[in-house]
Short mmCIF file of C-alpha atoms in Angstrom, two decimals:
data_model
loop_
_atom_site.label_atom_id
_atom_site.label_comp_id
_atom_site.label_asym_id
_atom_site.label_seq_id
_atom_site.Cartn_x
_atom_site.Cartn_y
_atom_site.Cartn_z
CA UNK A 290 -19.19 7.18 -0.19
CA UNK A 291 -22.84 7.13 -0.19
CA UNK A 292 -24.87 10.31 -1.31
CA UNK A 293 -21.87 11.86 -3.03
CA UNK A 294 -21.91 13.23 -6.60
CA UNK A 295 -19.54 11.68 -9.24
CA UNK A 296 -17.60 13.04 -12.02
CA UNK A 297 -17.54 11.73 -15.50
CA UNK A 298 -14.78 9.41 -14.70
CA UNK A 299 -16.97 7.85 -11.88
CA UNK A 300 -14.97 9.41 -9.06
CA UNK A 301 -16.92 10.80 -6.19
CA UNK A 302 -16.37 14.27 -5.00
CA UNK A 303 -13.60 14.53 -2.46
CA UNK A 304 -14.86 14.64 1.00
CA UNK A 305 -13.72 16.96 3.65
CA UNK A 306 -10.59 15.98 5.40
CA UNK A 307 -11.43 13.86 8.38
CA UNK A 308 -10.10 14.79 11.74
CA UNK A 309 -7.61 12.48 13.27
CA UNK A 310 -5.38 12.11 16.16
CA UNK A 311 -1.74 12.53 15.56
CA UNK A 312 -0.88 9.11 16.86
CA UNK A 313 2.27 7.92 18.73
CA UNK A 314 5.78 8.09 17.58
CA UNK A 315 6.72 4.69 16.16
CA UNK A 316 9.88 3.01 14.77
CA UNK A 317 8.57 2.33 11.38
CA UNK A 318 10.46 0.72 8.46
CA UNK A 319 9.13 0.79 4.92
CA UNK A 320 11.25 -2.28 3.99
CA UNK A 321 11.04 -4.57 6.84
CA UNK A 322 7.37 -5.68 7.81
CA UNK A 323 8.88 -7.17 10.96
CA UNK A 324 10.37 -3.86 12.29
CA UNK A 325 7.66 -3.59 15.10
CA UNK A 326 5.58 -6.18 16.54
CA UNK A 327 1.78 -5.92 16.09
CA UNK A 328 -0.46 -5.65 19.16
CA UNK A 329 -3.03 -7.89 17.48
CA UNK A 330 -3.19 -11.51 16.74
CA UNK A 331 -4.45 -13.66 13.81
CA UNK A 332 -4.18 -16.87 12.03
CA UNK A 333 -1.18 -18.21 13.91
CA UNK A 334 0.17 -21.22 12.36
CA UNK A 335 0.51 -20.09 8.82
CA UNK A 336 1.60 -16.63 9.80
CA UNK A 337 4.39 -17.68 11.98
CA UNK A 338 5.62 -20.03 9.34
CA UNK A 339 5.61 -17.11 6.76
CA UNK A 340 7.46 -14.85 9.31
CA UNK A 341 10.08 -17.66 9.94
CA UNK A 342 10.58 -17.76 6.10
CA UNK A 343 11.21 -14.18 5.86
CA UNK A 344 13.58 -13.91 8.82
CA UNK A 345 15.46 -16.74 7.35
CA UNK A 346 16.07 -14.95 4.11
CA UNK A 347 17.46 -11.49 5.41
CA UNK A 348 19.68 -11.02 2.20
CA UNK A 349 16.91 -11.98 -0.35
CA UNK A 350 17.17 -9.41 -3.09
CA UNK A 351 14.25 -10.60 -5.38
CA UNK A 352 10.54 -11.35 -4.70
CA UNK A 353 7.63 -12.45 -6.82
CA UNK A 354 4.78 -9.88 -6.97
CA UNK A 355 1.36 -10.95 -7.98
CA UNK A 356 -1.70 -8.57 -8.65
CA UNK A 357 -5.48 -9.28 -8.45
CA UNK A 358 -8.48 -7.01 -7.97
CA UNK A 359 -11.19 -6.80 -5.30
CA UNK A 360 -14.03 -6.18 -7.87
CA UNK A 361 -14.72 -8.13 -10.96
CA UNK A 362 -14.93 -5.08 -13.26
CA UNK A 363 -11.28 -3.95 -12.59
CA UNK A 364 -10.09 -7.66 -12.70
CA UNK A 365 -11.38 -7.84 -16.19
CA UNK A 366 -9.98 -4.55 -17.32
CA UNK A 367 -6.57 -4.83 -15.61
CA UNK A 368 -5.83 -8.53 -16.16
CA UNK A 369 -8.57 -9.69 -18.63
CA UNK A 370 -9.73 -12.36 -16.25
CA UNK A 371 -12.17 -12.85 -13.38
CA UNK A 372 -11.02 -12.80 -9.61
CA UNK A 373 -11.16 -16.66 -9.34
CA UNK A 374 -9.26 -17.05 -12.64
CA UNK A 375 -6.56 -14.81 -11.06
CA UNK A 376 -6.34 -16.99 -8.13
CA UNK A 377 -6.28 -20.16 -10.28
CA UNK A 378 -3.43 -18.76 -12.21
CA UNK A 379 -1.41 -17.74 -9.02
CA UNK A 380 -1.55 -21.10 -7.38
CA UNK A 381 1.18 -22.99 -9.46
CA UNK A 382 3.32 -19.60 -9.69
CA UNK A 383 3.22 -19.20 -5.90
CA UNK A 384 4.01 -22.93 -5.37
CA UNK A 385 7.11 -22.74 -7.69
CA UNK A 386 8.27 -19.43 -6.11
CA UNK A 387 8.11 -20.96 -2.70
CA UNK A 388 10.14 -24.00 -3.88
CA UNK A 389 12.73 -21.68 -5.40
CA UNK A 390 12.99 -19.71 -2.17
CA UNK A 391 11.47 -16.38 -3.50
CA UNK A 392 9.03 -14.65 -1.15
CA UNK A 393 5.62 -13.76 -2.71
CA UNK A 394 4.03 -10.42 -2.37
CA UNK A 395 0.41 -10.28 -3.37
CA UNK A 396 -1.36 -7.00 -4.18
CA UNK A 397 -5.12 -6.58 -3.80
CA UNK A 398 -6.06 -3.55 -6.07
CA UNK A 399 -9.03 -1.15 -5.76
CA UNK A 400 -9.48 -2.21 -2.07
CA UNK A 401 -10.98 1.11 -1.17
CA UNK A 402 -12.74 2.06 -4.38
CA UNK A 403 -13.18 1.04 -8.02
CA UNK A 404 -13.31 3.34 -10.94
CA UNK A 405 -16.01 1.01 -12.55
CA UNK A 406 -18.04 -0.11 -9.48
CA UNK A 407 -17.51 3.05 -7.27
CA UNK A 408 -16.17 3.94 -3.87
CA UNK A 409 -17.79 1.11 -1.81
CA UNK A 410 -15.64 -1.86 -2.39
CA UNK A 411 -16.79 -4.51 -0.01
CA UNK A 412 -14.16 -4.71 2.93
CA UNK A 413 -15.27 -8.42 3.39
CA UNK A 414 -14.40 -9.30 -0.22
CA UNK A 415 -10.90 -7.82 0.44
CA UNK A 416 -10.51 -9.77 3.60
CA UNK A 417 -11.70 -12.94 1.99
CA UNK A 418 -9.14 -12.49 -0.81
CA UNK A 419 -6.34 -11.71 1.57
CA UNK A 420 -7.04 -15.00 3.59
CA UNK A 421 -7.11 -17.01 0.48
CA UNK A 422 -3.74 -15.56 -0.72
CA UNK A 423 -2.09 -16.12 2.75
CA UNK A 424 -3.44 -19.70 2.81
CA UNK A 425 -1.87 -20.09 -0.89
CA UNK A 426 1.43 -19.09 0.47
CA UNK A 427 1.78 -15.33 0.09
CA UNK A 428 4.32 -13.83 2.59
CA UNK A 429 2.73 -10.32 2.45
CA UNK A 430 -0.42 -8.68 1.21
CA UNK A 431 -0.21 -5.08 -0.10
CA UNK A 432 -3.81 -3.80 0.11
CA UNK A 433 -4.04 -1.10 -2.48
CA UNK A 434 -6.21 2.18 -2.69
CA UNK A 435 -5.57 2.08 -6.46
CA UNK A 436 -7.95 4.95 -7.13
CA UNK A 437 -7.13 7.24 -4.00
CA UNK A 438 -10.84 7.10 -3.15
CA UNK A 439 -9.99 5.90 0.45
CA UNK A 440 -11.08 8.01 3.39
CA UNK A 441 -10.09 7.72 7.05
CA UNK A 442 -13.37 5.98 8.13
CA UNK A 443 -13.35 3.43 5.24
CA UNK A 444 -9.61 2.71 5.84
CA UNK A 445 -10.44 2.03 9.46
CA UNK A 446 -13.33 -0.11 8.60
CA UNK A 447 -11.24 -2.24 6.19
CA UNK A 448 -8.36 -2.72 8.51
CA UNK A 449 -10.79 -3.92 11.34
CA UNK A 450 -12.55 -6.25 8.79
CA UNK A 451 -9.10 -7.71 7.88
CA UNK A 452 -8.27 -8.11 11.67
CA UNK A 453 -11.70 -9.77 12.13
CA UNK A 454 -10.91 -12.33 9.33
CA UNK A 455 -7.78 -13.26 11.17
CA UNK A 456 -5.12 -11.37 9.10
CA UNK A 457 -2.35 -10.17 11.07
CA UNK A 458 -1.01 -6.61 10.78
CA UNK A 459 2.66 -7.95 10.13
CA UNK A 460 1.09 -9.80 7.07
CA UNK A 461 -0.02 -6.46 5.68
CA UNK A 462 1.24 -3.47 3.74
CA UNK A 463 -0.82 -0.34 2.80
CA UNK A 464 -0.57 1.06 -0.71
CA UNK A 465 -2.07 4.61 -1.05
CA UNK A 466 -2.53 6.83 -3.92
CA UNK A 467 -3.00 10.45 -3.30
CA UNK A 468 -5.84 11.40 -5.80
CA UNK A 469 -7.95 13.34 -3.28
CA UNK A 470 -5.03 14.28 -0.99
CA UNK A 471 -5.99 11.59 1.68
CA UNK A 472 -3.06 9.28 1.50
CA UNK A 473 -1.39 10.61 4.53
CA UNK A 474 -4.47 10.80 6.42
CA UNK A 475 -5.08 7.17 5.62
CA UNK A 476 -1.45 6.38 6.55
CA UNK A 477 -2.05 7.99 10.04
CA UNK A 478 -5.21 5.80 10.54
CA UNK A 479 -3.27 2.71 9.44
CA UNK A 480 -0.50 3.53 11.89
CA UNK A 481 -2.98 3.85 14.72
CA UNK A 482 -4.45 0.48 13.65
CA UNK A 483 -0.85 -1.17 13.90
CA UNK A 484 0.33 -1.25 10.28
CA UNK A 485 4.05 -0.76 9.73
CA UNK A 486 4.70 -1.30 6.14
CA UNK A 487 3.76 1.26 3.59
CA UNK A 488 4.40 1.61 -0.30
CA UNK A 489 5.26 4.90 -1.82
CA UNK A 490 7.02 6.46 -4.87
CA UNK A 491 9.57 9.37 -5.11
CA UNK A 492 8.02 12.38 -6.44
CA UNK A 493 4.61 10.79 -6.24
CA UNK A 494 5.00 8.90 -9.43
CA UNK A 495 2.91 5.99 -10.37
CA UNK A 496 -0.61 5.37 -11.62
CA UNK A 497 -2.59 2.86 -13.73
CA UNK A 498 -3.90 3.13 -17.24
CA UNK A 499 -7.20 1.23 -16.02
CA UNK A 500 -7.72 3.62 -13.30
CA UNK A 501 -8.96 6.76 -14.88
CA UNK A 502 -8.40 9.95 -13.10
CA UNK A 503 -6.18 8.37 -10.46
CA UNK A 504 -2.81 10.16 -9.56
CA UNK A 505 0.27 8.63 -8.48
CA UNK A 506 1.30 6.89 -5.28
CA UNK A 507 1.81 8.83 -2.11
CA UNK A 508 5.22 10.26 -2.37
CA UNK A 509 8.10 8.76 -0.58
CA UNK A 510 9.34 12.21 0.51
CA UNK A 511 6.01 13.25 2.04
CA UNK A 512 5.60 9.79 3.73
CA UNK A 513 9.09 9.75 5.28
CA UNK A 514 8.74 13.58 6.47
CA UNK A 515 5.36 12.54 8.13
CA UNK A 516 6.91 9.53 9.85
CA UNK A 517 9.98 11.55 11.01
CA UNK A 518 7.68 14.14 12.41
CA UNK A 519 6.21 11.55 14.70
CA UNK A 520 9.66 10.53 15.85
CA UNK A 521 9.67 7.44 13.73
CA UNK A 522 13.05 5.88 12.56
CA UNK A 523 12.57 4.91 9.11
CA UNK A 524 16.23 4.46 8.02
CA UNK A 525 15.41 6.68 4.92
CA UNK A 526 17.57 9.93 4.22
CA UNK A 527 14.99 12.48 3.37
CA UNK A 528 17.50 14.68 1.66
CA UNK A 529 18.82 11.87 -0.49
CA UNK A 530 15.41 10.56 -1.55
CA UNK A 531 14.28 14.30 -2.40
CA UNK A 532 17.21 14.56 -4.68
CA UNK A 533 16.27 11.44 -6.36
CA UNK A 534 12.59 12.63 -6.67
CA UNK A 535 13.68 15.90 -8.14
CA UNK A 536 15.96 14.15 -10.64
CA UNK A 537 13.87 11.43 -11.88
CA UNK A 538 10.75 13.72 -12.27
CA UNK A 539 12.90 16.01 -14.49
CA UNK A 540 14.36 13.16 -16.66
CA UNK A 541 10.72 11.91 -17.52
CA UNK A 542 9.30 15.43 -17.62
CA UNK A 543 6.66 14.83 -15.01
CA UNK A 544 5.88 17.30 -12.25
CA UNK A 545 7.26 16.53 -8.83
CA UNK A 546 4.05 16.18 -6.71
CA UNK A 547 5.95 15.85 -3.35
CA UNK A 548 5.58 18.87 -1.17
CA UNK A 549 8.15 17.81 1.36
CA UNK A 550 10.55 16.88 -1.68
CA UNK A 551 10.34 20.19 -3.27
CA UNK A 552 10.61 22.10 0.07
CA UNK A 553 13.80 19.94 1.13
CA UNK A 554 15.37 20.77 -2.35
CA UNK A 555 14.52 24.40 -2.00
CA UNK A 556 16.14 24.43 1.46
CA UNK A 557 19.38 22.55 -0.03
CA UNK A 558 19.69 25.16 -2.76
CA UNK A 559 19.42 28.05 -0.23
CA UNK A 560 22.18 26.56 1.92
CA UNK A 561 24.28 25.79 -1.01
CA UNK A 562 24.14 29.50 -2.11
CA UNK A 563 24.58 30.88 1.23
#
């Protein structure tokens, strides 16, 4: 975000919450990237092959996850190698995973801002990496706002750049952190752009030791509540996931950062005592 001030951790001053449309009600699944067809098209041959692979393995319980970064600084800090070295290391792993029948999920970290290089991660770098990973055999790309710097305009720009590079919506997941409280705003933008798969964590847990200042992932409870408010069918029981979020944050002694989770638990306690 140009022209903004920065704190000692390199984080920009959080921007005002951007205005956005509420978006249409959608049948959204957090676990099935094929729950809804996308209205956009992309690199057809390899994408169709990946979709056929996923559809032929409905009972697959394991997958291989790989992580690389969209900036050289974060790549060196997080994985002690360059971006190209990451790609070179992944090639044989991905080939073996495919041979063994395991789907591969590739994460692109700091796609909307880097704690060492600032908030303006080049969306074309992210798109180029996504294309390379898909060509190498990745079944799904999780584009991660590791720092939580993402804003509505930059999220929209990134998704349009990915689309222009030929990356299909059904090959993408979005992974938002909520450092500046923008994760749900960015989720709304992503929904409007046709994305149907989102990462989250109960109680807003998560984080990265090499992303100073960043908070956890968007909470599953808040994400589910928002999607349900749009009329979406997620298949997730909000009450049960709220109980889990309350339990696990208590077990590890970390504050529950989910507004929807805490509100749901308060309602359940009131109903139980009535």
